[in-house]
Short mmCIF file of C-alpha atoms in Angstrom, two decimals:
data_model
loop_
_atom_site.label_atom_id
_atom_site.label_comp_id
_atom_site.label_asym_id
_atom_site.label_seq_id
_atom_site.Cartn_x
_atom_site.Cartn_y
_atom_site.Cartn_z
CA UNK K 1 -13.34 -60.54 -38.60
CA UNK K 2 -12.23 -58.86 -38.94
CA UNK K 3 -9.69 -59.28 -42.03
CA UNK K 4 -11.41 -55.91 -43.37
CA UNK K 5 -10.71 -54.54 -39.62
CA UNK K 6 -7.58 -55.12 -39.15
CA UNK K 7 -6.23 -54.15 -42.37
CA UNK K 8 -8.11 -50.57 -41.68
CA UNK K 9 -5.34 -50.62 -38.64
CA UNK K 10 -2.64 -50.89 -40.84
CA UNK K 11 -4.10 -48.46 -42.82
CA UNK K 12 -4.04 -46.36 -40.19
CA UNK K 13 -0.31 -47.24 -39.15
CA UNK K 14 1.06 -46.97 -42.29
CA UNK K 15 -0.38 -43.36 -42.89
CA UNK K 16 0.51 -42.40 -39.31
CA UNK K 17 4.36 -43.58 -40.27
CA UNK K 18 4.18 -41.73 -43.70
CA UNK K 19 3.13 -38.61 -42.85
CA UNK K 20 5.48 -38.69 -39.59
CA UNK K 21 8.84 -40.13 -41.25
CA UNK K 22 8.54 -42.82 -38.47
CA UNK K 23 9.79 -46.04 -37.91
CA UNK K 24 8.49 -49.31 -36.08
CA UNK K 25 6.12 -50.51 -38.58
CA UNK K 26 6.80 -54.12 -38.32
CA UNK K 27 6.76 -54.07 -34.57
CA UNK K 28 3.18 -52.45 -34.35
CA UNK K 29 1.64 -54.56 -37.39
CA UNK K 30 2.74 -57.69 -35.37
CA UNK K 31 0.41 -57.14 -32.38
CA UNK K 32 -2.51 -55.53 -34.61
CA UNK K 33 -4.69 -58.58 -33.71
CA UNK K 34 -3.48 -59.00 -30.53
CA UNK K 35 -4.51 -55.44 -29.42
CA UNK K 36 -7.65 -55.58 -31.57
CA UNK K 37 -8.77 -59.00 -29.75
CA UNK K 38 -7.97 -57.27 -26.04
CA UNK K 39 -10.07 -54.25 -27.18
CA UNK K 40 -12.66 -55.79 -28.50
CA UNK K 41 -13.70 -58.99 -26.71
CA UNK K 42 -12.10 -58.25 -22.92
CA UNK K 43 -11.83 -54.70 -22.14
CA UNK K 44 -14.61 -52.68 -20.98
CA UNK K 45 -14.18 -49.69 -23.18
CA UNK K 46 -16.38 -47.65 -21.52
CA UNK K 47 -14.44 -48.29 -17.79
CA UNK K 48 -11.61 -47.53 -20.17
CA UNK K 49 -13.00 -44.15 -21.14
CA UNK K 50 -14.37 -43.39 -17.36
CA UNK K 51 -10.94 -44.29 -15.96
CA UNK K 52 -12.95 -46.39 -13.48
CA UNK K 53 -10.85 -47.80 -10.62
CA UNK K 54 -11.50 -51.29 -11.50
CA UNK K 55 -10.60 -51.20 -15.72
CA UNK K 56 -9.29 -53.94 -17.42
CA UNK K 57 -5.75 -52.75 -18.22
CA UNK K 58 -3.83 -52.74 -21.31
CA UNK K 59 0.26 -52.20 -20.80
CA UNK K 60 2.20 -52.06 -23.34
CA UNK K 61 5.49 -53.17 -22.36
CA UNK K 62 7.34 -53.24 -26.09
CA UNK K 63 6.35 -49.24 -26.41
CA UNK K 64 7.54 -49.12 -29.85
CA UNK K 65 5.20 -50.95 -31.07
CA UNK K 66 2.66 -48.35 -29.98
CA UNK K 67 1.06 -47.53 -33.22
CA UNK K 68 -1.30 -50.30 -33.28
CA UNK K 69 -2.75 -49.27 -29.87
CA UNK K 70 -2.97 -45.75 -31.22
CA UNK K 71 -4.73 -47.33 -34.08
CA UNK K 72 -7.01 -49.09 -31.96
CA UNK K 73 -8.26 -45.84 -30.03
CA UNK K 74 -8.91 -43.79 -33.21
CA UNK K 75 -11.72 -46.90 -33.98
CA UNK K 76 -12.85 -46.97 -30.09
CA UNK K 77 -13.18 -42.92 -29.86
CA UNK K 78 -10.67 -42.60 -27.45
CA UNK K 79 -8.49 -40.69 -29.77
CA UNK K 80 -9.50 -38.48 -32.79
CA UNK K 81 -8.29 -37.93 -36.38
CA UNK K 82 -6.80 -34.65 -35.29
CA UNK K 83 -4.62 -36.93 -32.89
CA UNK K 84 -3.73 -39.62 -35.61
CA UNK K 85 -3.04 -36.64 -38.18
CA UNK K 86 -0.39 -34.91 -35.61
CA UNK K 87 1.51 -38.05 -34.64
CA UNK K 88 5.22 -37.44 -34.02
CA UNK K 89 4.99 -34.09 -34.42
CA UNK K 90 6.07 -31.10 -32.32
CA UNK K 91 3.66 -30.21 -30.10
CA UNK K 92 1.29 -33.18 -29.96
CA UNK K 93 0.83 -36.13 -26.92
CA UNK K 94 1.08 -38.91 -29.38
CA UNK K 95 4.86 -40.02 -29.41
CA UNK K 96 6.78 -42.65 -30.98
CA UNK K 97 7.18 -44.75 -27.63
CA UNK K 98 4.19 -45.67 -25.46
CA UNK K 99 3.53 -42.58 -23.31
CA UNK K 100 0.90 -42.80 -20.28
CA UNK K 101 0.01 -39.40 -20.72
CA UNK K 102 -2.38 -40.47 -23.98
CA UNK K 103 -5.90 -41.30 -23.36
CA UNK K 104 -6.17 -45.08 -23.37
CA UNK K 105 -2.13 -45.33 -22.61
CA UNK K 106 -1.86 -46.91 -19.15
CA UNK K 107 1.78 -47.50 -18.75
CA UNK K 108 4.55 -45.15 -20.75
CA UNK K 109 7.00 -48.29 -22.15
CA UNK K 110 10.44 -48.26 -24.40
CA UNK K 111 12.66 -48.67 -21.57
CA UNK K 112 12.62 -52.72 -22.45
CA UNK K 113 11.85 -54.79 -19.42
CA UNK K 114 10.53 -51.91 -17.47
CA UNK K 115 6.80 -51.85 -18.69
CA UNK K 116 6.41 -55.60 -17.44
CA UNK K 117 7.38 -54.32 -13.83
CA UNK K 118 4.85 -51.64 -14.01
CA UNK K 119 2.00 -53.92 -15.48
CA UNK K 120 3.02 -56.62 -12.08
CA UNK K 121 2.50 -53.74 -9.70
CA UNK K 122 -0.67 -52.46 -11.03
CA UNK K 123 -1.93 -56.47 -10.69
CA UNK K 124 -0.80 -56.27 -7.48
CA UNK K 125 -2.62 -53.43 -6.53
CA UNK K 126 -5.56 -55.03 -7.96
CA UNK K 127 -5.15 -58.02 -5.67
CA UNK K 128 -4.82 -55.77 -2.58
CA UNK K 129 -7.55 -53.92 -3.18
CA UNK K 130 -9.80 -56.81 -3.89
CA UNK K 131 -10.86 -56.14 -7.65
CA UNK K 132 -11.15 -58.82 -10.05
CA UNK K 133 -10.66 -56.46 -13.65
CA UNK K 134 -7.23 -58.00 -15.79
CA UNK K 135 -4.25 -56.74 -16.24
CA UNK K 136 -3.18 -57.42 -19.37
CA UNK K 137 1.03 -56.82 -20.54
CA UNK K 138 2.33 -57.48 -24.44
CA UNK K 139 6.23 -58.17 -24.05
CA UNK K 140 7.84 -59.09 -27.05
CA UNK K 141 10.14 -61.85 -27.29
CA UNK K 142 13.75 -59.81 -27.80
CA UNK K 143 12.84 -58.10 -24.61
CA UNK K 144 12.54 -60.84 -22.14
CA UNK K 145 16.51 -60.79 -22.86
CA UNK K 146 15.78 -58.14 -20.11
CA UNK K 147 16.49 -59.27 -16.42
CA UNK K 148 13.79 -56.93 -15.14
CA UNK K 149 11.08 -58.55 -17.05
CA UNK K 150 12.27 -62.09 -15.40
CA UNK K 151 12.46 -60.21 -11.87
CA UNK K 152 8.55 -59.24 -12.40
CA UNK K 153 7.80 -62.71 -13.34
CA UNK K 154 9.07 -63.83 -10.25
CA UNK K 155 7.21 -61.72 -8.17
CA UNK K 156 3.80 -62.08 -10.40
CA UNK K 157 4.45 -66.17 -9.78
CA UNK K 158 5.67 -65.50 -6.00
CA UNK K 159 1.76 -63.62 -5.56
CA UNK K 160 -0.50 -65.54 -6.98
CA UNK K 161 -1.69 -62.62 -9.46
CA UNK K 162 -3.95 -65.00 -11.19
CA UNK K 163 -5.41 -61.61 -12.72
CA UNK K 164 -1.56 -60.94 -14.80
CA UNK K 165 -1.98 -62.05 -17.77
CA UNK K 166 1.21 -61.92 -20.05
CA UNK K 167 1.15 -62.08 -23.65
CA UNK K 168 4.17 -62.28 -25.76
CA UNK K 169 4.77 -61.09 -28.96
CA UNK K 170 7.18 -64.24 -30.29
CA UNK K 171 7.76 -62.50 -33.39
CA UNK K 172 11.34 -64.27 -33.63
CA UNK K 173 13.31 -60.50 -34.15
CA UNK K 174 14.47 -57.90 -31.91
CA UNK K 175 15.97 -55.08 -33.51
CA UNK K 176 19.49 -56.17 -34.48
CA UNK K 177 18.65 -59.39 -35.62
CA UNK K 178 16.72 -62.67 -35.02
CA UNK K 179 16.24 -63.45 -31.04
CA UNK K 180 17.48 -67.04 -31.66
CA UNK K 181 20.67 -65.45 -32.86
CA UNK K 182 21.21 -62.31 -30.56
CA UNK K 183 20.06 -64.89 -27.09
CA UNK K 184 17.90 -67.39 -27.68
CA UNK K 185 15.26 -67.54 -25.10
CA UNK K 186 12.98 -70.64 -26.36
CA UNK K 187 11.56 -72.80 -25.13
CA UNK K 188 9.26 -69.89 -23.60
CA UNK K 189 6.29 -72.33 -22.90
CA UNK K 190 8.84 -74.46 -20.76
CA UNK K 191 10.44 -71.51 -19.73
CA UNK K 192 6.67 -69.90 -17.84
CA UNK K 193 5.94 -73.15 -16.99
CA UNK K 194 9.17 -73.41 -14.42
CA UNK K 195 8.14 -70.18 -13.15
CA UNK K 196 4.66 -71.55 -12.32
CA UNK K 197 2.55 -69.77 -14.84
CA UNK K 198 -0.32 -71.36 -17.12
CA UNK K 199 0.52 -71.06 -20.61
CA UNK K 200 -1.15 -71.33 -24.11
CA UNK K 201 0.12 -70.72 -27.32
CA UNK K 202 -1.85 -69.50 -30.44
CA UNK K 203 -1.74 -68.10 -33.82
CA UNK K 204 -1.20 -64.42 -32.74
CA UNK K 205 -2.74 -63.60 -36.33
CA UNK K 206 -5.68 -65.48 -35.93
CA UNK K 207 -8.15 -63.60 -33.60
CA UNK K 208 -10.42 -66.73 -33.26
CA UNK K 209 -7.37 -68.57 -31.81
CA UNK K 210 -6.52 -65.43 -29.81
CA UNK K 211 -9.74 -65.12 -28.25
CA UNK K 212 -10.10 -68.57 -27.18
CA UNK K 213 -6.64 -68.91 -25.66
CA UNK K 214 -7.10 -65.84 -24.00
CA UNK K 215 -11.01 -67.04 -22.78
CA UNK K 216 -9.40 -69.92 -21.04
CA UNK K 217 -6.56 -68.60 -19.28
CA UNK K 218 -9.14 -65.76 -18.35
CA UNK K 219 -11.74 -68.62 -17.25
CA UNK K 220 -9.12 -70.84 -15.19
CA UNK K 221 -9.64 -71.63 -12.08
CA UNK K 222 -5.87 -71.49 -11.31
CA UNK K 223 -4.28 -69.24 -8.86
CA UNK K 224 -1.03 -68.92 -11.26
CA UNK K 225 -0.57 -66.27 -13.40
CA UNK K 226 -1.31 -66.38 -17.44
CA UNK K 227 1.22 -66.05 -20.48
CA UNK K 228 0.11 -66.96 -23.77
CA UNK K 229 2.78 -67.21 -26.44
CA UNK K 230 1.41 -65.34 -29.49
CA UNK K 231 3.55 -66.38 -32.63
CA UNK K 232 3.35 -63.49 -34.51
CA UNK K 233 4.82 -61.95 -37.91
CA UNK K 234 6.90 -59.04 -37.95
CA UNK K 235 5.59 -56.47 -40.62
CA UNK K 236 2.19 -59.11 -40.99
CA UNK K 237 0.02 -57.62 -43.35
CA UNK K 238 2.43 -56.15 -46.15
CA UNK K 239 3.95 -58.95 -48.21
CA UNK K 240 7.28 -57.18 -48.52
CA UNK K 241 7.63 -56.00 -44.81
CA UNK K 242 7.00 -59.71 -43.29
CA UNK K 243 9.35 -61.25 -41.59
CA UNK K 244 12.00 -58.60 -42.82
CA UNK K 245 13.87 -57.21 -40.29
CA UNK K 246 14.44 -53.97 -41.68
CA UNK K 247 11.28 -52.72 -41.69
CA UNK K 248 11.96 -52.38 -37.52
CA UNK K 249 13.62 -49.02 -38.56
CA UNK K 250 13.24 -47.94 -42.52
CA UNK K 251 10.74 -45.23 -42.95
CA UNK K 252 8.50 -45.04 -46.26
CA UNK K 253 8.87 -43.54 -48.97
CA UNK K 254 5.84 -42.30 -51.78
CA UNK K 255 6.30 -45.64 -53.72
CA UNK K 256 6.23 -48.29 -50.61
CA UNK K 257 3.34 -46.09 -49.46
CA UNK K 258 1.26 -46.65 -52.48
CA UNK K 259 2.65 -50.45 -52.39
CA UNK K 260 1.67 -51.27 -48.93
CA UNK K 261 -1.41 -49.38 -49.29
CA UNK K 262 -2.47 -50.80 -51.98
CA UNK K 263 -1.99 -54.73 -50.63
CA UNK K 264 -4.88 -53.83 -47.98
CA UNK K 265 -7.36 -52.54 -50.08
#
């Protein structure tokens, strides 16, 4: 890969945070594989683009973390450098939370737990109607503290949407602290497992890992629904923003700019 890839994300992240004053860097640099893997190995870009009935779907349930999708666009077309260059600001569709009224941005997320709930009914759909395209939803870990999200795994075990396929973004922080501290939720393996989903669990930094965890929950012949347990790094990429907590909500200044620039050069 896709090293030199995904560091042009973050690129693209930290530049959209800069010019903004925004927060949620760690959250989005902790899914920038996942969302590059879904984009560019499973989705149909070009259903994507023609908003064709029977897409692949990409919800994002942790909406915060919704620079690395908007990252992701800008390389696929969907979006444009005016778009990346007006992020945040008044006047422009590209918001700091998920928002469905973006190109490429199926489900508008931030509400924790309610994205999930969205992504179950749209798989549901899909079942009803007969269409075999994915629905894919990225939770992260901190927010399946949310009753809703366990109410839409019910129901996505209950149906047999063997199309859902959940992928969780075990980064091991939420954004007052570390999930094992706040409510611990692990074991999540055993956890989907009781709820009669197939589950993997991967490297959610290694795409090779990603893509072949994904490849066999896509290829199973089960009926269950799919969650793969990505262990992830909050603020991956930037030596000084990993697995620091703060970086959920400190903005940059000039000099951590230039630093964290310069580390993915």
């Amino acid at each position: 890969m896709l090293i030199d890839e995904t560091a042009t994300l973050r690129k693209t992240i930290l530049k959209m945070a800069y010019n903004a004053n925004s927060v949620h860097i760690g959250c989005a640099f902790s899914i920038v594989e996942i969302v590059h893997t879904l984009y560019s190995k499973f989705i149909d870009i070009e259903k994507l683009k023609g908003r064709s009935k029977n897409r692949d779907y990409l919800c994002l349930s942790k909406g915060h973390g919704v620079m690395a999708v908007y990252a992701n666009l800008l390389e696929l077309g969907v979006l444009t450098d005016n778009d990346i260059n007006n992020y945040f600001k008044d006047g422009s569709s590209l918001t700091g939370l998920a928002d469905s009224h973006v190109p490429g941005i199926e489900v508008s997320g931030g509400s924790l737990g309610q994205g999930i709930t969205v992504a179950t009914g749209i798989a549901m759909s899909k079942k009803i109607d007969g269409l075999d395209s994915k629905t894919f939803c990225i939770v992260g870990d901190g927010e399946l503290n949310e009753g809703s999200a366990w109410e839409s795994i019910m129901i996505a075990s209950h149906r047999q949407l063997k199309n859902f396929i959940l992928i969780i973004d075990a980064n091991s922080f939420q954004a007052m602290g570390r999930c094992e501290s706040v409510l611990n939720m692990e074991s999540f393996k055993a956890k989907f497992e009781a709820f009669n989903f197939e589950v993997q669990e991967c490297d959610g930094h290694n795409q090779n890992d990603l893509e072949n965890s994904i490849s066999s929950l896509i290829n199973s012949k089960s009926n269950k629904p799919k969650a793969l347990v990505a262990r992830t790094i909050k603020g991956k990429g930037v030596s000084f923003m990993e697995d620091e907590n703060i970086w959920h909500y400190t903005r940059l200044d000039q000099d951590t700019y230039n630093k964290a620039l310069s580390e993915l050069m």
